[in-house]
Short mmCIF file of C-alpha atoms in Angstrom, two decimals:
data_model
loop_
_atom_site.label_atom_id
_atom_site.label_comp_id
_atom_site.label_asym_id
_atom_site.label_seq_id
_atom_site.Cartn_x
_atom_site.Cartn_y
_atom_site.Cartn_z
CA MET P 20 256.24 39.80 100.09
CA ILE P 21 257.39 43.28 99.09
CA LYS P 22 257.96 44.21 102.76
CA PHE P 23 260.03 41.03 103.12
CA PHE P 24 262.30 42.06 100.22
CA ARG P 25 262.57 45.59 101.56
CA GLN P 26 263.77 44.23 104.91
CA ILE P 27 266.36 42.04 103.18
CA ARG P 28 267.59 45.02 101.12
CA TYR P 29 267.82 47.13 104.25
CA ASP P 30 269.86 44.44 106.04
CA LEU P 31 272.13 43.98 103.02
CA MET P 32 272.74 47.73 102.80
CA LYS P 33 273.65 47.80 106.48
CA GLN P 34 276.03 44.90 105.89
CA ASN P 35 277.45 46.70 102.82
CA LYS P 36 276.65 43.71 100.56
CA THR P 37 275.95 45.76 97.43
CA ARG P 38 276.03 42.86 94.95
CA LYS P 39 273.46 40.84 96.85
CA TYR P 40 271.42 44.01 97.36
CA PHE P 41 271.07 44.49 93.59
CA LYS P 42 270.13 40.84 93.13
CA TYR P 43 267.30 41.13 95.62
CA ALA P 44 266.23 44.50 94.13
CA ILE P 45 266.02 42.90 90.69
CA GLY P 46 264.11 39.97 92.15
CA GLU P 47 261.67 42.36 93.73
CA ILE P 48 261.14 44.17 90.42
CA ILE P 49 260.60 40.85 88.63
CA LEU P 50 258.02 39.82 91.20
CA VAL P 51 256.19 43.14 90.83
CA VAL P 52 256.19 42.79 87.02
CA ILE P 53 254.93 39.21 87.25
CA GLY P 54 252.21 40.34 89.64
CA ILE P 55 251.13 43.08 87.24
CA LEU P 56 251.09 40.67 84.30
CA ILE P 57 249.00 38.17 86.27
CA ALA P 58 246.58 40.93 87.29
CA LEU P 59 246.28 42.05 83.67
CA GLN P 60 245.71 38.50 82.51
CA ILE P 61 242.99 37.97 85.12
CA ASN P 62 241.40 41.27 84.07
CA ASN P 63 241.55 40.17 80.40
CA TRP P 64 239.91 36.86 81.32
CA ASN P 65 237.14 38.71 83.14
CA GLU P 66 236.60 41.08 80.24
CA GLU P 67 236.58 38.21 77.76
CA ARG P 68 234.10 36.34 79.94
CA LYS P 69 231.84 39.43 80.06
CA GLU P 70 232.10 39.84 76.27
CA ASN P 71 231.27 36.15 75.73
CA LEU P 72 228.23 36.39 78.00
CA PHE P 73 227.05 39.56 76.24
CA GLU P 74 227.62 38.01 72.81
CA LYS P 75 225.60 34.96 73.85
CA LYS P 76 222.82 37.23 75.14
CA VAL P 77 222.69 39.20 71.87
CA LEU P 78 222.75 36.04 69.75
CA SER P 79 219.98 34.49 71.87
CA GLU P 80 217.83 37.62 71.41
CA ILE P 81 218.46 37.65 67.65
CA LEU P 82 217.54 33.97 67.57
CA MET P 83 214.23 34.66 69.33
CA ASP P 84 213.43 37.56 66.98
CA THR P 85 214.26 35.57 63.86
CA GLU P 86 212.11 32.65 65.00
CA GLU P 87 209.13 34.96 65.51
CA ASP P 88 209.72 36.66 62.16
CA LEU P 89 210.12 33.34 60.36
CA LYS P 90 206.77 32.13 61.67
CA GLU P 91 205.01 35.32 60.56
CA MET P 92 206.77 35.39 57.19
CA LYS P 93 205.96 31.72 56.56
CA ASN P 94 202.27 32.54 57.12
CA ALA P 95 202.62 35.56 54.83
CA LEU P 96 204.28 33.52 52.08
CA ASP P 97 201.63 30.80 52.32
CA SER P 98 198.85 33.38 52.12
CA LEU P 99 200.44 35.30 49.24
CA ASN P 100 201.14 32.13 47.25
CA ASP P 101 197.55 31.04 47.76
CA THR P 102 196.31 34.44 46.56
CA GLN P 103 198.61 34.33 43.52
CA LYS P 104 197.34 30.87 42.65
CA SER P 105 193.80 32.18 42.97
CA SER P 106 194.63 35.18 40.78
CA HIS P 107 196.07 33.03 38.00
CA ALA P 108 193.09 30.67 38.14
CA LEU P 109 190.63 33.57 38.03
CA LEU P 110 192.32 35.28 35.07
CA SER P 111 192.47 31.99 33.20
CA HIS P 112 188.77 31.37 33.87
CA LEU P 113 187.77 34.88 32.75
CA ASN P 114 190.03 34.93 29.69
CA ASP P 115 188.66 31.55 28.58
CA ARG P 116 185.13 32.94 29.08
CA LYS P 117 184.10 30.01 31.19
CA PRO P 118 180.66 30.16 32.83
CA TYR P 119 180.12 31.61 36.26
CA HIS P 120 179.81 29.49 39.40
CA ASP P 121 179.61 30.69 42.98
CA SER P 122 183.06 29.30 43.95
CA LEU P 123 184.50 32.21 41.94
CA ASP P 124 183.18 34.63 44.57
CA VAL P 125 186.03 33.60 46.89
CA ASP P 126 188.61 34.23 44.14
CA PHE P 127 187.11 37.65 43.37
CA ALA P 128 187.52 38.63 47.04
CA LYS P 129 191.09 37.32 47.33
CA GLN P 130 192.42 39.71 44.70
CA PHE P 131 192.50 42.62 47.15
CA ARG P 132 194.44 40.85 49.88
CA LEU P 133 197.99 41.63 50.98
CA TRP P 134 199.73 40.41 54.13
CA SER P 135 201.20 43.23 56.24
CA LEU P 136 204.33 42.29 58.22
CA SER P 137 205.45 43.49 61.67
CA PRO P 138 209.14 42.59 62.01
CA ASN P 139 211.03 42.26 65.30
CA THR P 140 214.09 44.51 65.10
CA THR P 141 215.05 45.08 68.77
CA ALA P 142 217.88 42.53 68.88
CA PHE P 143 219.28 43.65 65.52
CA GLU P 144 219.25 47.26 66.69
CA THR P 145 221.08 46.27 69.89
CA ALA P 146 223.77 44.47 67.89
CA LYS P 147 224.04 47.44 65.55
CA THR P 148 224.31 49.94 68.42
CA GLU P 149 226.88 47.94 70.41
CA GLY P 150 228.85 47.14 67.27
CA LEU P 151 228.73 43.95 65.26
CA HIS P 152 232.32 43.22 66.37
CA ILE P 153 230.81 41.66 69.52
CA ILE P 154 229.83 38.70 67.30
CA LYS P 155 233.05 36.72 66.96
CA ASN P 156 231.88 34.19 64.38
CA ASP P 157 232.76 35.81 61.04
CA SER P 158 229.99 34.08 59.08
CA ILE P 159 227.29 35.06 61.58
CA ARG P 160 228.60 38.62 61.84
CA LEU P 161 228.63 39.11 58.05
CA LEU P 162 225.17 37.60 57.61
CA THR P 163 223.80 39.70 60.49
CA ALA P 164 225.20 42.79 58.76
CA LYS P 165 223.54 41.70 55.51
CA VAL P 166 220.20 41.16 57.23
CA ASN P 167 220.53 44.59 58.87
CA GLU P 168 221.38 46.12 55.51
CA TYR P 169 218.39 44.50 53.85
CA THR P 170 215.76 46.13 56.03
CA PHE P 171 212.00 46.07 55.62
CA ASP P 172 212.05 49.58 54.16
CA TYR P 173 211.66 48.44 50.55
CA ILE P 174 209.02 45.88 51.54
CA ARG P 175 207.15 48.72 53.22
CA VAL P 176 207.39 50.76 50.02
CA LEU P 177 205.92 47.90 47.98
CA GLU P 178 203.17 47.41 50.53
CA SER P 179 202.35 51.11 50.50
CA ARG P 180 202.18 51.17 46.68
CA PHE P 181 199.81 48.22 46.68
CA GLN P 182 197.54 49.77 49.29
CA ASP P 183 197.55 53.17 47.56
CA TYR P 184 196.69 51.60 44.21
CA LYS P 185 193.95 49.55 45.82
CA THR P 186 192.45 52.47 47.77
CA ASN P 187 192.73 55.23 45.18
CA ILE P 188 192.06 53.35 41.95
CA VAL P 189 190.98 49.74 42.36
CA LEU P 190 188.13 49.95 44.84
CA SER P 191 186.46 52.98 43.26
CA TYR P 192 186.30 51.17 39.93
CA THR P 193 185.63 47.58 41.00
CA LEU P 194 183.16 47.94 43.88
CA PRO P 195 180.26 49.00 41.61
CA LEU P 196 180.82 45.78 39.65
CA PHE P 197 179.90 43.63 42.66
CA ASP P 198 176.88 43.26 44.92
CA SER P 199 179.03 43.42 48.06
CA TYR P 200 182.63 43.72 49.15
CA ASN P 201 184.35 41.78 51.95
CA PHE P 202 187.44 39.60 52.46
CA GLU P 203 185.49 36.34 52.07
CA LYS P 204 183.27 36.60 49.00
CA MET P 205 182.38 39.06 46.23
CA LYS P 206 179.48 38.28 43.89
CA PRO P 207 179.55 40.08 40.52
CA ARG P 208 176.44 42.05 39.53
CA ASN P 209 176.72 40.94 35.92
CA TYR P 210 179.26 38.23 35.17
CA GLU P 211 178.85 38.47 31.38
CA THR P 212 179.68 42.17 31.49
CA LEU P 213 182.60 41.57 33.85
CA ILE P 214 184.43 39.12 31.55
CA GLU P 215 184.29 41.76 28.82
CA ASP P 216 185.63 44.50 31.08
CA VAL P 217 189.23 45.05 29.90
CA THR P 218 189.90 47.59 32.68
CA TYR P 219 188.91 45.13 35.40
CA LEU P 220 191.08 42.39 33.89
CA GLY P 221 193.97 44.86 33.72
CA ILE P 222 193.50 45.74 37.39
CA ILE P 223 193.63 42.08 38.44
CA LYS P 224 196.81 41.57 36.39
CA THR P 225 198.42 44.67 37.93
CA LEU P 226 197.53 43.58 41.47
CA SER P 227 199.00 40.16 40.75
CA LEU P 228 202.26 41.65 39.45
CA MET P 229 202.56 43.98 42.45
CA ARG P 230 201.85 41.12 44.81
CA LYS P 231 204.45 38.94 43.02
CA ARG P 232 207.17 41.54 43.57
CA TYR P 233 206.13 41.92 47.21
CA LEU P 234 206.23 38.13 47.65
CA GLU P 235 209.70 37.83 46.08
CA ASN P 236 211.17 40.40 48.47
CA ILE P 237 209.63 38.70 51.49
CA LYS P 238 211.00 35.35 50.29
CA PHE P 239 214.49 36.84 49.96
CA ARG P 240 214.31 38.19 53.51
CA TYR P 241 212.89 34.87 54.74
CA ASP P 242 215.79 32.90 53.25
CA LEU P 243 218.35 35.23 54.85
CA LEU P 244 216.69 34.97 58.27
CA LYS P 245 216.36 31.20 58.04
CA LYS P 246 220.07 30.80 57.27
CA LEU P 247 221.02 33.18 60.09
CA ASN P 248 218.69 31.37 62.49
CA GLU P 249 220.29 27.99 61.73
CA MET P 250 223.83 29.37 62.09
CA ILE P 251 223.07 30.94 65.48
CA LYS P 252 221.47 27.72 66.75
CA THR P 253 224.64 25.83 65.84
CA GLU P 254 226.82 28.50 67.48
CA LEU P 255 224.89 28.40 70.76
CA GLU P 256 224.86 24.61 71.04
#
């Protein structure tokens, strides 16, 4: 097309038709500009298509990670709530000085339990590294940023405090009070002495309070992930 216009311009110059020459020159420039604009638009479409595909890939990976985390956290919450219920029942039984029965052995053992979480953070790290701007939905982007901000660091701190307290203080004091120690059952050596042991009762209360704080932070994270999970599902439909 450009060669065609050049030939016309050349012929017009030879024929000394200056006015028509300028018209064709302008037409050629317009065609070149239009061609450039079309090329840029096509390039923008390709880039936008690539960005959309990458965004969908990142959102799909975040969705998979959140679904795995939600399953694990649901199990953790169920276990922690069960342990808290057991703790309250045990303290009530001991404080009321009710008689011993062997079903209490399960409650004695439960007091030392804490669920340790292993979060999936690969997709969140990818989104963070690439820049959260790749997520075009404002609500999802803001919530993803909030989930990234609220990391598991503090949960890890609470978990570490619980385990340190249990290892360095609790076990050394409580183990001699029982015939055996395992995660299933613990039978007290002398139940009548145990219900009078203020230190032991204080330990159970402290463990329950630490576990409660741990549980609350997991629940907060769980609610954030659940909301994000539902929003991404809707976005990808």
